[in-house]
CSV table of C-alpha atoms in Angstrom, one decimal:
chain,number,residue,atom,x,y,z
M,1,GLN,CA,20.5,-13.1,8.3
M,2,LEU,CA,21.3,-10.7,6.0
M,3,GLN,CA,23.7,-8.6,7.3
M,4,LEU,CA,25.8,-5.2,7.0
M,5,GLN,CA,28.9,-4.1,9.5
M,6,GLU,CA,30.6,-1.0,8.2
M,7,SER,CA,34.1,0.0,9.3
M,8,GLY,CA,37.7,2.3,8.9
M,9,PRO,CA,38.3,5.2,10.6
M,10,GLY,CA,36.3,7.9,12.3
M,11,LEU,CA,38.6,10.8,11.3
M,12,VAL,CA,40.1,11.9,7.8
M,13,LYS,CA,42.1,14.7,7.3
M,14,PRO,CA,40.8,17.1,4.6
M,15,SER,CA,42.6,16.4,1.2
M,16,GLU,CA,42.2,13.1,1.9
M,17,THR,CA,40.6,9.7,1.0
M,18,LEU,CA,37.5,8.7,2.9
M,19,SER,CA,37.7,4.4,2.9
M,20,LEU,CA,35.4,2.7,4.7
M,21,THR,CA,34.6,-1.0,3.9
M,22,CYS,CA,31.0,-2.8,4.4
M,23,THR,CA,30.7,-7.1,5.3
M,24,VAL,CA,28.2,-9.2,3.9
M,25,SER,CA,27.1,-11.6,5.8
M,26,GLY,CA,23.8,-13.9,4.4
M,27,VAL,CA,24.3,-13.9,1.5
M,28,SER,CA,26.1,-13.1,-1.4
M,29,ILE,CA,26.4,-10.1,-3.1
M,30,ASN,CA,26.5,-11.7,-6.6
M,31,ASN,CA,23.7,-13.1,-6.5
M,32,GLY,CA,22.3,-11.0,-8.0
M,33,ASP,CA,19.3,-9.9,-4.7
M,34,TYR,CA,20.5,-6.6,-4.8
M,35,PHE,CA,21.9,-3.5,-5.5
M,36,TRP,CA,24.6,-2.5,-3.0
M,37,ALA,CA,24.9,0.9,-1.8
M,38,TRP,CA,26.1,3.8,0.1
M,39,ILE,CA,24.3,6.3,1.5
M,40,ARG,CA,25.3,9.2,4.5
M,41,GLN,CA,24.1,11.4,6.8
M,42,PRO,CA,25.7,14.6,8.1
M,43,PRO,CA,25.0,15.6,11.7
M,44,GLY,CA,21.6,16.7,12.5
M,45,LYS,CA,20.5,16.7,8.7
M,46,GLY,CA,19.2,14.8,5.9
M,47,LEU,CA,19.6,11.5,4.3
M,48,GLU,CA,22.3,11.8,0.6
M,49,TRP,CA,22.4,9.3,-1.5
M,50,ILE,CA,25.9,8.4,-2.9
M,51,GLY,CA,25.8,5.3,-5.7
M,52,SER,CA,25.3,1.6,-5.9
M,53,PHE,CA,26.9,-1.4,-7.3
M,54,TYR,CA,25.4,-3.8,-9.1
M,55,TYR,CA,27.4,-7.3,-9.3
M,56,THR,CA,26.7,-7.0,-13.0
M,57,GLY,CA,28.5,-3.9,-13.2
M,58,ILE,CA,26.6,-1.3,-12.5
M,59,THR,CA,27.2,1.4,-11.2
M,60,HIS,CA,25.1,4.4,-10.4
M,61,TYR,CA,26.5,7.6,-8.8
M,62,ASN,CA,25.0,11.2,-7.1
M,63,PRO,CA,25.5,13.8,-9.3
M,64,SER,CA,26.4,15.9,-6.7
M,65,LEU,CA,29.3,12.9,-5.9
M,66,THR,CA,30.9,10.6,-9.2
M,67,SER,CA,34.3,13.3,-10.4
M,68,ARG,CA,35.2,11.6,-5.9
M,69,VAL,CA,34.0,8.2,-5.8
M,70,THR,CA,34.2,4.8,-5.9
M,71,ILE,CA,32.2,2.6,-5.3
M,72,SER,CA,33.6,-1.5,-5.7
M,73,ILE,CA,33.0,-4.5,-4.9
M,74,ASP,CA,35.4,-7.6,-3.7
M,75,THR,CA,33.5,-11.4,-4.2
M,76,SER,CA,35.9,-13.0,-1.7
M,77,GLN,CA,35.9,-11.2,1.0
M,78,ASN,CA,32.0,-10.6,0.3
M,79,GLN,CA,32.5,-6.9,0.9
M,80,PHE,CA,32.2,-3.4,-0.8
M,81,SER,CA,34.0,-0.4,-0.9
M,82,LEU,CA,33.7,3.7,-0.8
M,83,ASN,CA,36.0,6.0,-1.8
M,84,LEU,CA,35.7,10.1,-1.2
M,85,ASN,CA,38.7,11.6,-2.2
M,86,SER,CA,39.5,14.7,-1.0
M,87,VAL,CA,37.4,15.6,1.7
M,88,THR,CA,36.2,18.4,3.6
M,89,ALA,CA,34.2,19.2,6.4
M,90,ALA,CA,31.5,19.1,4.7
M,91,ASP,CA,31.7,15.4,4.2
M,92,THR,CA,31.5,15.0,7.5
M,93,ALA,CA,28.7,12.5,8.5
M,94,VAL,CA,26.9,9.3,9.7
M,95,TYR,CA,28.3,6.4,6.0
M,96,TYR,CA,25.4,3.9,5.9
M,97,CYS,CA,25.8,0.7,4.0
M,98,ALA,CA,22.6,-0.4,2.3
M,99,ARG,CA,21.5,-3.1,0.0
M,100,HIS,CA,18.0,-2.4,-2.1
M,101,LEU,CA,16.2,-4.4,-5.1
M,102,ARG,CA,12.7,-3.0,-6.7
M,103,PRO,CA,9.9,-3.5,-5.5
M,104,THR,CA,11.0,-2.8,-1.9
M,105,GLY,CA,13.1,-0.3,-0.1
M,106,ILE,CA,16.5,-0.3,1.5
M,107,TYR,CA,17.3,-1.9,4.2
M,108,TRP,CA,20.3,-0.1,6.5
M,109,GLY,CA,23.3,-0.7,7.8
M,110,GLN,CA,24.4,0.3,11.5
M,111,GLY,CA,26.4,3.1,10.1
M,112,ILE,CA,30.1,5.1,11.0
M,113,LEU,CA,30.9,8.6,11.4
M,114,VAL,CA,33.6,9.7,10.2
M,115,THR,CA,35.0,12.8,10.8
M,116,VAL,CA,36.7,15.9,8.4
M,117,SER,CA,38.7,17.3,10.4
M,118,SER,CA,42.3,18.0,11.1
W,1,ASP,CA,16.6,15.1,-10.2
W,2,ILE,CA,13.4,14.2,-8.5
W,3,GLN,CA,12.8,16.6,-5.9
W,4,MET,CA,10.7,15.1,-2.8
W,5,THR,CA,8.8,17.7,-0.5
W,6,GLN,CA,7.8,16.1,2.7
W,7,SER,CA,5.3,19.0,5.0
W,8,PRO,CA,5.5,19.4,7.7
W,9,SER,CA,8.6,19.4,8.6
W,10,THR,CA,8.3,18.8,12.0
W,11,LEU,CA,4.9,18.0,13.7
W,12,SER,CA,3.6,17.6,17.3
W,13,ALA,CA,1.8,16.2,18.3
W,14,SER,CA,0.0,13.8,21.2
W,15,VAL,CA,-0.2,9.5,21.9
W,16,GLY,CA,-3.2,8.7,20.4
W,17,ASP,CA,-3.3,11.5,17.5
W,18,ARG,CA,-4.1,10.3,14.2
W,19,VAL,CA,-0.7,11.6,11.8
W,20,THR,CA,-0.9,12.7,7.9
W,21,ILE,CA,2.3,13.4,6.4
W,22,THR,CA,2.9,14.6,3.2
W,23,CYS,CA,5.4,13.7,0.1
W,24,ARG,CA,5.2,15.7,-2.7
W,25,ALA,CA,7.7,14.4,-6.3
W,26,SER,CA,8.9,16.6,-8.3
W,27,GLN,CA,7.1,14.6,-11.2
W,28,SER,CA,4.9,11.3,-11.7
W,29,ILE,CA,7.1,8.5,-10.0
W,30,SER,CA,4.9,6.5,-10.2
W,31,SER,CA,4.5,4.0,-7.5
W,32,TRP,CA,8.0,4.0,-6.5
W,33,LEU,CA,7.7,5.6,-2.6
W,34,ALA,CA,9.0,4.1,-0.1
W,35,TRP,CA,8.8,5.4,3.2
W,36,TYR,CA,11.1,5.1,6.4
W,37,GLN,CA,11.2,6.2,10.5
W,38,GLN,CA,14.2,7.5,11.4
W,39,LYS,CA,15.1,7.2,16.0
W,40,PRO,CA,18.1,9.5,17.4
W,41,GLY,CA,21.7,7.6,16.5
W,42,LYS,CA,20.2,5.1,14.2
W,43,ALA,CA,20.0,3.9,11.0
W,44,PRO,CA,16.6,4.5,9.1
W,45,ASN,CA,14.3,2.0,8.8
W,46,LEU,CA,11.7,0.7,5.9
W,47,LEU,CA,8.1,1.4,7.1
W,48,MET,CA,6.0,1.1,3.5
W,49,TYR,CA,7.2,0.1,-0.2
W,50,LYS,CA,5.8,0.7,-2.8
W,51,ALA,CA,3.5,3.6,-1.5
W,52,SER,CA,1.5,1.5,0.1
W,53,SER,CA,2.8,-1.7,0.8
W,54,LEU,CA,3.8,-2.6,4.4
W,55,GLU,CA,7.4,-4.5,5.2
W,56,SER,CA,7.5,-7.4,7.0
W,57,GLY,CA,7.0,-6.8,11.1
W,58,VAL,CA,5.8,-2.9,11.3
W,59,PRO,CA,2.3,-2.9,13.5
W,60,SER,CA,-0.8,-1.9,10.9
W,61,ARG,CA,-1.2,1.8,12.5
W,62,PHE,CA,1.0,3.5,9.5
W,63,SER,CA,-0.5,3.5,6.0
W,64,GLY,CA,0.8,4.8,2.8
W,65,SER,CA,-0.9,6.3,0.2
W,66,GLY,CA,-0.6,7.9,-3.2
W,67,SER,CA,0.7,7.6,-6.0
W,68,GLY,CA,2.3,9.9,-9.3
W,69,THR,CA,3.4,12.8,-7.3
W,70,GLU,CA,1.3,12.8,-4.0
W,71,PHE,CA,1.6,10.8,-1.3
W,72,THR,CA,0.5,10.1,2.2
W,73,LEU,CA,2.0,8.2,5.7
W,74,THR,CA,-0.8,7.2,8.1
W,75,ILE,CA,-0.8,6.7,11.7
W,76,SER,CA,-3.8,6.3,12.6
W,77,SER,CA,-2.6,5.8,16.9
W,78,LEU,CA,0.3,7.3,17.8
W,79,GLN,CA,2.4,5.1,20.2
W,80,PRO,CA,4.8,5.9,22.4
W,81,ASP,CA,7.3,4.5,20.3
W,82,ASP,CA,6.5,6.3,17.1
W,83,PHE,CA,7.9,9.8,18.8
W,84,ALA,CA,11.0,9.5,15.6
W,85,THR,CA,11.2,11.2,12.3
W,86,TYR,CA,10.3,10.0,8.9
W,87,TYR,CA,11.8,10.1,5.0
W,88,CYS,CA,10.6,9.8,2.0
W,89,GLN,CA,12.0,8.3,-0.8
W,90,GLN,CA,11.8,7.9,-3.9
W,91,TYR,CA,13.0,4.5,-6.2
W,92,ASP,CA,11.8,5.2,-9.5
W,93,ASP,CA,14.9,6.9,-11.3
W,94,TYR,CA,18.5,7.6,-10.3
W,95,PRO,CA,19.8,9.6,-8.4
W,96,LEU,CA,18.3,8.2,-6.1
W,97,THR,CA,15.9,11.1,-3.7
W,98,PHE,CA,14.8,11.5,-0.1
W,99,GLY,CA,12.5,15.0,1.4
W,100,GLY,CA,13.9,16.8,4.1
W,101,GLY,CA,12.1,14.5,6.5
W,102,THR,CA,9.7,14.7,9.1
W,103,THR,CA,9.9,14.8,13.3
W,104,VAL,CA,7.1,14.2,15.0
W,105,GLU,CA,7.5,15.4,18.8
W,106,ILE,CA,5.9,14.6,22.0
W,107,LYS,CA,2.9,17.4,22.3
């Protein structure tokens, strides 16, 4: 059964870099079955797509975040990661890792709350 | 970016009611629309994809329709487990975008 699990620090200081990892089990992330994505949800608010990565290197980022975000893959660990730099309180959110590929929709990890605070 | 607008933002209903949620796209997205259900403290869960295809394991009281710019999610007979927030999402083009959500509350 395919599962995704987020990990990383729950507290990040303003102006620093938020780094999260998603560990995938049940399928190899470089077999071409899915795009691998990060999505976030500020407390009490809606959903914001951050970016998606395909194993061939194709990457799409949200234009509102593209200057601060990098998604990368570690095929040896079957993981993919999110780096978001120069964070502010507005980056406080639950961060989800996810998989998607047409024609179906998004399948989500359980999420991890990251708070930006000094 | 393709903007997704959901209505209403909040809906009060009773068990057994027929409920309809609308999602409008700012441009045509063909049928590349998904619906998700989210309960407090949980990740969203895929209900429908390609506008009208029911995800495996989702009760048949859920149905979706529409194409182009106008879409609906219908719950034929609201059950206690259905009180939650629902989001639509377009995947016709990047950036992927979501509607603002519709919270279905107990009347």
